[in-house]
Amino acid sequence: MTQMDDARKGIITEEMKSVAENENVDVEFIRKSVANGTIAIPSNHNREVKAVGIGAGLRTKVNATIGTSTDICDFDMEEEKAKIAMANNADTLMELSVGGDLDEIRRRILKVSDIPVGSVPVYQAAFETIREKGAAIYMDEDVMFKAIEKQAKDGIDFMAIHCSVNMETLKRLKRQGREGGLVSRGGALVSAWMVENEVENPLYKNFDYILEIAKEHDFVMSMANAMRAGAIADSTDRAGIQELIILGELIDRARKVGVQTIVEGPGHIPLNEIRANVTIQKKLCRGAPFYMLGPIVTDIAPAYDHIVSSIGASQSAAAGADFICYVTPAEHLALPGPEDVKMGVIASRIGAYVGDMAKGIHNGEKDLEMANARKKLNWEAQYNAAICPSDARAIRDNRPPEDPDTCTMCGSYCAIKIVNEWLDEAPTEVFE
């Protein structure tokens, strides 16, 4: 039984109860939304995790990606990055290692994580084939499915499955061309395999088999966006829309058998196209939760792409996206380190929070708390209202003011202190 199966039978699971409590919504709303596929709860049968609801009517969630590369393969650092992401309130993790013993690092991350963990199983299939045979094009079809099954048994809660790349999508990409090319690593691996072997994508052709594995373990299928744009110039193009049409059809099939899904979205996209993309995705995929990768809203800010994606996250959340994959300052430049992970999580959380206020998930209650604390010059209350209290405290403590009520920006000329003294204490008769 999957969460969706239970929901359709009227059963309210412990995970649904937990999500309802955390989101301050009616549990029946959660049950109905899981039943119809507009909310997903990643929670593999083989592992106990905090229940996280992703979908319409809920707070926009933030994912942090971690994982080794072929150049930097430090398992201890990846564990540290996972812990930093959790300490800074990431809602989920994705373990995307491609260097070292992939089974070992995945299992280590699963062991230290109490939040849902996702993966991209085609990475393991492809890179282990490269080590054994020299190139991913020699990958056996069975290896792809074995990777999915192995990771499901380990307890992976959601998987990016590159099942929407098919021959028709590749034809459209080829006919159209792109300024920035194909930037999805999984999409590139699957596409190259298809072209070299002149056969249809096994993950598309044998989609029903993947559904059987997903149903057995109740992991959420994150329908991978293999054709996503890697450059602003390529956003919302024919290949991307073609892939979205395929994804919508596959989601219909997943729902029919009770498998939960989310849909990954475009990576690089200008602000003026974000709302249209969310609308199209929600329409074609019948309201399935939308997982926006970033998004990056300009290509010119390497080293500051966490800021770029925070802007994109706010616009995406406001438009109806449900799930944001963070971007770190190291994006496009290097493997993220621990500090990059922290900065990426916080930036995306800010963007998601701003977007949630715009779409009415909250009404700025924390902002009001901060405003009242600032008016009272109550610094402890200000720290408590901050998205990252420790960083706020550290900045002020490192540059302490002479007057403990103020900060060193204004010092004795603090506007709030001045107004508190002469306006708030002034008798009403002065203004009559």
Short mmCIF file of C-alpha atoms in Angstrom, two decimals:
data_model
loop_
_atom_site.label_atom_id
_atom_site.label_comp_id
_atom_site.label_asym_id
_atom_site.label_seq_id
_atom_site.Cartn_x
_atom_site.Cartn_y
_atom_site.Cartn_z
CA MET A 1 0.00 0.00 0.00
CA THR A 2 1.21 3.49 -0.88
CA GLN A 3 0.26 6.79 0.69
CA MET A 4 -1.92 7.38 -2.37
CA ASP A 5 -3.61 3.98 -2.03
CA ASP A 6 -4.42 4.66 1.62
CA ALA A 7 -5.68 8.15 0.89
CA ARG A 8 -8.04 6.84 -1.80
CA LYS A 9 -9.47 4.32 0.64
CA GLY A 10 -10.16 7.06 3.17
CA ILE A 11 -7.28 6.01 5.44
CA ILE A 12 -5.45 8.84 7.19
CA THR A 13 -1.86 7.74 7.78
CA GLU A 14 0.51 8.96 10.49
CA GLU A 15 2.44 10.82 7.80
CA MET A 16 -0.70 12.68 6.72
CA LYS A 17 -1.44 13.60 10.33
CA SER A 18 2.09 14.90 10.81
CA VAL A 19 1.98 16.99 7.64
CA ALA A 20 -1.39 18.47 8.59
CA GLU A 21 -0.09 19.42 12.04
CA ASN A 22 3.13 20.94 10.71
CA GLU A 23 1.30 22.93 8.05
CA ASN A 24 -1.62 23.91 10.29
CA VAL A 25 -4.19 22.60 7.80
CA ASP A 26 -7.04 20.12 8.05
CA VAL A 27 -5.90 16.51 7.78
CA GLU A 28 -8.80 15.72 5.46
CA PHE A 29 -7.41 18.31 3.04
CA ILE A 30 -4.09 16.44 3.09
CA ARG A 31 -5.78 13.08 2.54
CA LYS A 32 -7.82 14.30 -0.44
CA SER A 33 -4.81 16.02 -1.99
CA VAL A 34 -2.63 12.92 -1.67
CA ALA A 35 -5.46 10.88 -3.17
CA ASN A 36 -5.70 13.08 -6.25
CA GLY A 37 -1.94 13.62 -6.62
CA THR A 38 -1.66 17.34 -5.86
CA ILE A 39 0.32 16.65 -2.67
CA ALA A 40 3.10 14.07 -2.32
CA ILE A 41 4.67 12.77 0.90
CA PRO A 42 8.12 11.21 0.29
CA SER A 43 8.46 8.40 2.81
CA ASN A 44 9.94 5.08 1.71
CA HIS A 45 8.54 2.02 3.51
CA ASN A 46 12.10 0.98 4.40
CA ARG A 47 13.03 4.07 6.44
CA GLU A 48 11.62 6.34 9.13
CA VAL A 49 11.79 10.05 8.27
CA LYS A 50 10.07 13.29 9.17
CA ALA A 51 6.91 13.56 7.12
CA VAL A 52 7.18 16.36 4.55
CA GLY A 53 4.24 17.37 2.40
CA ILE A 54 4.97 18.85 -1.03
CA GLY A 55 2.17 20.39 -3.04
CA ALA A 56 -0.61 22.93 -3.45
CA GLY A 57 -1.78 24.70 -0.31
CA LEU A 58 1.39 23.94 1.66
CA ARG A 59 4.54 25.86 2.47
CA THR A 60 7.04 25.80 -0.41
CA LYS A 61 9.75 23.28 0.45
CA VAL A 62 13.51 23.60 -0.13
CA ASN A 63 15.84 20.80 -1.21
CA ALA A 64 19.63 20.74 -0.76
CA THR A 65 21.78 18.65 -3.07
CA ILE A 66 25.01 17.04 -1.85
CA GLY A 67 27.33 14.40 -3.24
CA THR A 68 30.86 13.58 -4.35
CA SER A 69 32.42 14.28 -7.72
CA THR A 70 35.20 12.51 -9.60
CA ASP A 71 37.59 15.31 -8.55
CA ILE A 72 36.54 15.67 -4.90
CA CYS A 73 35.47 12.50 -3.12
CA ASP A 74 35.32 13.18 0.61
CA PHE A 75 32.59 11.15 2.33
CA ASP A 76 33.08 12.91 5.66
CA MET A 77 32.58 16.29 4.02
CA GLU A 78 29.37 15.08 2.37
CA GLU A 79 28.06 13.98 5.76
CA GLU A 80 28.97 17.40 7.15
CA LYS A 81 27.14 19.07 4.27
CA ALA A 82 24.05 16.96 4.95
CA LYS A 83 24.12 17.96 8.62
CA ILE A 84 24.60 21.63 7.77
CA ALA A 85 21.66 21.52 5.36
CA MET A 86 19.46 19.98 8.05
CA ALA A 87 20.68 22.44 10.71
CA ASN A 88 19.63 25.27 8.41
CA ASN A 89 16.18 23.74 7.92
CA ALA A 90 16.36 22.25 4.45
CA ASP A 91 13.22 20.16 4.01
CA THR A 92 14.84 17.40 1.92
CA LEU A 93 18.22 16.26 0.62
CA MET A 94 19.30 14.79 -2.71
CA GLU A 95 22.36 12.53 -2.67
CA LEU A 96 23.95 12.91 -6.12
CA SER A 97 27.38 11.32 -5.75
CA VAL A 98 29.32 10.22 -8.82
CA GLY A 99 32.71 9.56 -7.20
CA GLY A 100 33.84 6.74 -4.92
CA ASP A 101 31.74 3.86 -3.60
CA LEU A 102 28.26 5.08 -4.47
CA ASP A 103 26.50 2.52 -2.29
CA GLU A 104 28.55 3.46 0.75
CA ILE A 105 28.08 7.21 0.49
CA ARG A 106 24.34 6.87 -0.16
CA ARG A 107 23.88 4.63 2.87
CA ARG A 108 25.93 6.94 5.06
CA ILE A 109 23.77 9.92 4.09
CA LEU A 110 20.58 7.93 4.65
CA LYS A 111 21.84 6.96 8.10
CA VAL A 112 22.56 10.52 9.27
CA SER A 113 19.46 12.10 7.69
CA ASP A 114 16.08 12.30 9.38
CA ILE A 115 14.48 14.14 6.45
CA PRO A 116 13.50 12.66 3.07
CA VAL A 117 16.44 11.85 0.78
CA GLY A 118 16.30 11.74 -3.01
CA SER A 119 18.64 10.36 -5.67
CA VAL A 120 19.24 10.03 -9.41
CA PRO A 121 19.67 6.28 -10.01
CA VAL A 122 20.85 6.63 -13.61
CA TYR A 123 24.02 8.22 -12.22
CA GLN A 124 24.96 5.00 -10.47
CA ALA A 125 24.06 2.90 -13.52
CA ALA A 126 26.08 5.08 -15.87
CA PHE A 127 29.16 5.79 -13.79
CA GLU A 128 29.64 2.22 -12.64
CA THR A 129 29.41 1.20 -16.31
CA ILE A 130 32.03 3.81 -17.18
CA ARG A 131 34.38 2.36 -14.58
CA GLU A 132 33.81 -1.18 -15.84
CA LYS A 133 33.51 -0.70 -19.61
CA GLY A 134 34.94 2.73 -20.33
CA ALA A 135 31.80 4.56 -21.48
CA ALA A 136 28.14 4.96 -20.46
CA ILE A 137 26.97 4.00 -23.95
CA TYR A 138 27.81 0.37 -23.08
CA MET A 139 25.32 0.37 -20.22
CA ASP A 140 22.95 -2.60 -20.13
CA GLU A 141 19.26 -1.77 -19.79
CA ASP A 142 18.96 -4.01 -16.75
CA VAL A 143 21.60 -1.97 -14.93
CA MET A 144 19.28 1.06 -14.93
CA PHE A 145 16.46 -0.87 -13.28
CA LYS A 146 18.77 -2.61 -10.83
CA ALA A 147 20.01 0.78 -9.66
CA ILE A 148 16.43 1.94 -9.06
CA GLU A 149 15.57 -1.20 -7.15
CA LYS A 150 18.75 -1.14 -5.05
CA GLN A 151 18.26 2.47 -4.04
CA ALA A 152 14.59 1.86 -3.24
CA LYS A 153 15.56 -1.00 -0.94
CA ASP A 154 18.11 1.25 0.77
CA GLY A 155 15.29 3.65 1.65
CA ILE A 156 15.54 6.49 -0.88
CA ASP A 157 12.35 8.52 -0.52
CA PHE A 158 12.16 10.18 -3.93
CA MET A 159 14.00 9.47 -7.18
CA ALA A 160 14.63 11.58 -10.25
CA ILE A 161 13.74 9.19 -13.07
CA HIS A 162 14.74 10.24 -16.59
CA CYS A 163 11.77 8.59 -18.27
CA SER A 164 10.55 11.51 -20.37
CA VAL A 165 13.46 11.55 -22.82
CA ASN A 166 12.24 9.70 -25.88
CA MET A 167 13.09 9.70 -29.56
CA GLU A 168 10.46 12.31 -30.38
CA THR A 169 11.83 14.71 -27.77
CA LEU A 170 15.38 14.27 -29.10
CA LYS A 171 14.20 14.93 -32.66
CA ARG A 172 12.67 18.22 -31.56
CA LEU A 173 15.85 19.16 -29.73
CA LYS A 174 17.97 18.32 -32.76
CA ARG A 175 15.73 20.20 -35.22
CA GLN A 176 15.55 23.23 -32.97
CA GLY A 177 19.13 23.53 -31.68
CA ARG A 178 20.16 25.38 -28.54
CA GLU A 179 22.49 28.17 -27.50
CA GLY A 180 23.51 26.45 -24.25
CA GLY A 181 23.08 22.82 -25.24
CA LEU A 182 21.76 20.04 -23.02
CA VAL A 183 22.85 20.55 -19.40
CA SER A 184 21.02 17.84 -17.46
CA ARG A 185 23.68 15.29 -16.54
CA GLY A 186 21.15 12.46 -16.39
CA GLY A 187 19.47 13.70 -19.57
CA ALA A 188 22.80 13.83 -21.38
CA LEU A 189 23.72 10.30 -20.31
CA VAL A 190 20.39 8.81 -21.36
CA SER A 191 20.30 10.78 -24.63
CA ALA A 192 23.81 9.74 -25.60
CA TRP A 193 22.96 6.11 -24.84
CA MET A 194 19.84 6.28 -27.00
CA VAL A 195 21.60 7.90 -29.96
CA GLU A 196 24.59 5.55 -29.86
CA ASN A 197 22.48 2.40 -29.52
CA GLU A 198 19.65 3.63 -31.78
CA VAL A 199 16.94 2.43 -29.41
CA GLU A 200 14.18 3.99 -27.34
CA ASN A 201 14.87 5.05 -23.76
CA PRO A 202 14.33 1.94 -21.56
CA LEU A 203 13.05 4.13 -18.71
CA TYR A 204 10.29 5.37 -21.02
CA LYS A 205 9.68 2.08 -22.82
CA ASN A 206 9.47 0.07 -19.58
CA PHE A 207 7.81 2.71 -17.43
CA ASP A 208 5.32 0.20 -16.00
CA TYR A 209 8.18 -1.81 -14.50
CA ILE A 210 9.47 1.29 -12.71
CA LEU A 211 5.97 1.86 -11.36
CA GLU A 212 5.99 -1.64 -9.89
CA ILE A 213 9.21 -0.89 -8.00
CA ALA A 214 7.94 2.51 -6.86
CA LYS A 215 4.69 1.03 -5.62
CA GLU A 216 6.43 -1.74 -3.69
CA HIS A 217 8.57 0.73 -1.72
CA ASP A 218 6.35 3.82 -1.96
CA PHE A 219 9.02 6.22 -3.09
CA VAL A 220 7.89 9.37 -4.88
CA MET A 221 8.83 9.54 -8.54
CA SER A 222 10.46 12.88 -9.27
CA MET A 223 9.83 13.11 -12.99
CA ALA A 224 13.20 14.41 -14.16
CA ASN A 225 13.45 17.46 -16.38
CA ALA A 226 16.12 16.18 -18.76
CA MET A 227 15.45 18.87 -21.38
CA ARG A 228 15.68 21.81 -18.97
CA ALA A 229 17.37 24.92 -20.30
CA GLY A 230 20.90 25.68 -19.17
CA ALA A 231 20.78 29.17 -20.61
CA ILE A 232 18.21 31.96 -20.51
CA ALA A 233 18.19 32.00 -24.32
CA ASP A 234 16.87 28.40 -24.37
CA SER A 235 14.02 28.78 -21.88
CA THR A 236 10.50 27.55 -22.65
CA ASP A 237 11.53 26.01 -25.97
CA ARG A 238 9.91 23.26 -28.03
CA ALA A 239 12.03 20.42 -26.59
CA GLY A 240 11.13 21.47 -23.05
CA ILE A 241 7.42 21.67 -23.78
CA GLN A 242 7.51 18.33 -25.62
CA GLU A 243 9.06 16.71 -22.59
CA LEU A 244 6.39 18.23 -20.35
CA ILE A 245 3.67 16.71 -22.53
CA ILE A 246 5.29 13.29 -22.12
CA LEU A 247 5.58 13.81 -18.37
CA GLY A 248 1.88 14.60 -18.11
CA GLU A 249 1.00 11.33 -19.84
CA LEU A 250 3.34 9.34 -17.59
CA ILE A 251 1.89 10.95 -14.48
CA ASP A 252 -1.57 9.81 -15.53
CA ARG A 253 -0.24 6.25 -15.65
CA ALA A 254 1.48 6.59 -12.27
CA ARG A 255 -1.66 7.87 -10.58
CA LYS A 256 -3.70 5.06 -12.05
CA VAL A 257 -1.67 2.53 -10.04
CA GLY A 258 -1.28 4.65 -6.89
CA VAL A 259 2.28 5.95 -7.30
CA GLN A 260 3.05 9.46 -6.08
CA THR A 261 4.81 11.90 -8.42
CA ILE A 262 6.33 15.35 -8.54
CA VAL A 263 7.53 17.15 -11.68
CA GLU A 264 10.90 18.81 -12.05
CA GLY A 265 10.98 22.19 -13.74
CA PRO A 266 13.20 24.40 -15.87
CA GLY A 267 16.60 25.46 -14.59
CA HIS A 268 17.40 28.73 -16.40
CA ILE A 269 14.38 30.94 -17.08
CA PRO A 270 13.76 34.71 -17.12
CA LEU A 271 11.39 36.23 -14.59
CA ASN A 272 8.74 37.07 -17.17
CA GLU A 273 8.35 33.40 -18.17
CA ILE A 274 8.14 31.85 -14.70
CA ARG A 275 4.38 32.19 -14.18
CA ALA A 276 3.65 30.82 -17.66
CA ASN A 277 5.86 27.80 -16.99
CA VAL A 278 4.14 27.03 -13.70
CA THR A 279 0.71 27.41 -15.32
CA ILE A 280 1.61 25.11 -18.23
CA GLN A 281 3.11 22.48 -15.92
CA LYS A 282 0.13 22.48 -13.60
CA LYS A 283 -2.26 22.24 -16.56
CA LEU A 284 -0.47 19.49 -18.49
CA CYS A 285 0.36 17.47 -15.36
CA ARG A 286 -3.05 17.86 -13.70
CA GLY A 287 -1.81 19.79 -10.67
CA ALA A 288 1.13 17.54 -9.79
CA PRO A 289 3.57 19.19 -7.35
CA PHE A 290 6.10 21.31 -9.24
CA TYR A 291 9.79 21.03 -8.29
CA MET A 292 11.63 24.08 -9.63
CA LEU A 293 15.38 23.67 -10.06
CA GLY A 294 16.61 27.06 -8.84
CA PRO A 295 15.50 28.62 -11.02
CA ILE A 296 18.35 30.71 -12.40
CA VAL A 297 16.93 33.99 -13.76
CA THR A 298 20.12 35.38 -15.29
CA ASP A 299 23.25 33.67 -16.59
CA ILE A 300 25.81 36.35 -15.68
CA ALA A 301 26.30 35.94 -11.93
CA PRO A 302 28.59 32.98 -11.18
CA ALA A 303 29.71 33.10 -7.53
CA TYR A 304 26.36 34.74 -6.72
CA ASP A 305 23.94 32.27 -8.25
CA HIS A 306 22.43 31.61 -4.80
CA ILE A 307 21.15 35.19 -4.93
CA VAL A 308 19.96 34.77 -8.51
CA SER A 309 18.06 31.62 -7.59
CA SER A 310 16.55 33.23 -4.49
CA ILE A 311 14.96 35.78 -6.80
CA GLY A 312 13.75 32.95 -9.04
CA ALA A 313 12.50 30.95 -6.07
CA SER A 314 10.39 33.85 -4.80
CA GLN A 315 8.75 34.34 -8.18
CA SER A 316 8.25 30.60 -8.66
CA ALA A 317 6.69 30.07 -5.23
CA ALA A 318 4.42 33.08 -5.76
CA ALA A 319 3.31 31.63 -9.11
CA GLY A 320 2.40 28.26 -7.54
CA ALA A 321 5.59 26.15 -7.53
CA ASP A 322 5.70 23.77 -4.56
CA PHE A 323 9.32 22.69 -4.17
CA ILE A 324 12.63 24.50 -4.79
CA CYS A 325 16.02 22.92 -5.37
CA TYR A 326 18.60 25.25 -3.92
CA VAL A 327 21.54 26.73 -5.81
CA THR A 328 24.82 27.54 -4.05
CA PRO A 329 27.50 30.19 -4.72
CA ALA A 330 29.60 27.40 -6.26
CA GLU A 331 27.03 26.65 -9.00
CA HIS A 332 28.68 26.48 -12.46
CA LEU A 333 32.12 26.77 -10.79
CA ALA A 334 32.97 23.94 -8.38
CA LEU A 335 31.67 21.24 -6.06
CA PRO A 336 29.91 23.05 -3.18
CA GLY A 337 31.61 23.03 0.19
CA PRO A 338 29.91 23.16 3.60
CA GLU A 339 29.61 26.96 3.67
CA ASP A 340 28.19 26.96 0.13
CA VAL A 341 25.51 24.53 1.27
CA LYS A 342 24.53 26.78 4.15
CA MET A 343 24.34 29.87 1.92
CA GLY A 344 22.32 27.98 -0.69
CA VAL A 345 19.76 26.68 1.81
CA ILE A 346 19.25 30.06 3.44
CA ALA A 347 18.95 31.90 0.11
CA SER A 348 16.33 29.47 -1.19
CA ARG A 349 14.43 29.51 2.10
CA ILE A 350 14.23 33.31 1.88
CA GLY A 351 12.94 33.10 -1.68
CA ALA A 352 10.38 30.45 -0.77
CA TYR A 353 9.20 32.46 2.24
CA VAL A 354 8.71 35.59 0.14
CA GLY A 355 6.82 33.65 -2.51
CA ASP A 356 4.62 31.96 0.09
CA MET A 357 3.60 35.34 1.46
CA ALA A 358 2.64 36.48 -2.03
CA LYS A 359 0.38 33.45 -2.58
CA GLY A 360 -1.16 33.57 0.90
CA ILE A 361 0.42 30.54 2.57
CA HIS A 362 1.26 32.92 5.39
CA ASN A 363 0.49 36.57 6.05
CA GLY A 364 3.84 37.83 7.25
CA GLU A 365 3.36 36.86 10.89
CA LYS A 366 7.12 36.52 11.38
CA ASP A 367 7.64 39.90 9.71
CA LEU A 368 5.21 41.47 12.18
CA GLU A 369 7.09 39.81 15.02
CA MET A 370 10.33 41.30 13.69
CA ALA A 371 8.77 44.75 13.24
CA ASN A 372 7.54 44.84 16.83
CA ALA A 373 10.90 43.64 18.13
CA ARG A 374 12.74 46.32 16.18
CA LYS A 375 10.43 49.05 17.42
CA LYS A 376 11.13 47.98 20.99
CA LEU A 377 14.88 47.64 20.29
CA ASN A 378 14.54 44.11 21.63
CA TRP A 379 17.57 42.42 20.10
CA GLU A 380 16.91 38.94 21.46
CA ALA A 381 13.43 39.01 19.96
CA GLN A 382 14.90 40.17 16.65
CA TYR A 383 17.31 37.23 16.61
CA ASN A 384 14.47 34.84 17.38
CA ALA A 385 12.42 36.19 14.46
CA ALA A 386 15.35 35.96 12.02
CA ILE A 387 15.65 33.19 9.44
CA CYS A 388 19.21 32.55 10.69
CA PRO A 389 19.49 33.82 14.29
CA SER A 390 23.12 32.85 14.83
CA ASP A 391 24.37 34.83 11.81
CA ALA A 392 22.35 37.91 12.78
CA ARG A 393 23.72 37.78 16.32
CA ALA A 394 27.30 37.27 15.12
CA ILE A 395 27.30 40.33 12.87
CA ARG A 396 26.12 42.65 15.65
CA ASP A 397 28.39 41.06 18.25
CA ASN A 398 31.42 41.46 15.99
CA ARG A 399 30.79 45.22 15.76
CA PRO A 400 29.33 46.07 19.17
CA PRO A 401 27.76 49.53 19.69
CA GLU A 402 28.55 51.92 22.50
CA ASP A 403 24.84 52.10 23.34
CA PRO A 404 23.53 48.52 23.83
CA ASP A 405 20.06 49.56 22.60
CA THR A 406 21.36 50.43 19.12
CA CYS A 407 23.70 49.08 16.46
CA THR A 408 26.78 50.67 14.89
CA MET A 409 24.94 51.64 11.72
CA CYS A 410 23.27 54.64 13.38
CA GLY A 411 24.62 54.56 16.91
CA SER A 412 23.34 57.52 18.95
CA TYR A 413 21.40 58.73 15.91
CA CYS A 414 19.16 55.62 15.84
CA ALA A 415 15.86 56.74 14.32
CA ILE A 416 13.81 54.22 16.27
CA LYS A 417 15.30 55.28 19.60
CA ILE A 418 14.77 58.95 18.80
CA VAL A 419 11.15 58.39 17.79
CA ASN A 420 10.50 56.19 20.84
CA GLU A 421 11.72 59.03 23.06
CA TRP A 422 10.01 62.08 21.52
CA LEU A 423 6.99 60.76 19.61
CA ASP A 424 5.64 57.81 21.56
CA GLU A 425 6.09 59.59 24.89
CA ALA A 426 4.65 62.89 23.69
CA PRO A 427 1.20 63.74 25.09
CA THR A 428 -1.71 63.50 22.68
CA GLU A 429 -2.51 67.19 23.24
CA VAL A 430 0.56 68.17 21.21
CA PHE A 431 -1.17 66.99 18.03
CA GLU A 432 -4.53 68.61 18.68
#
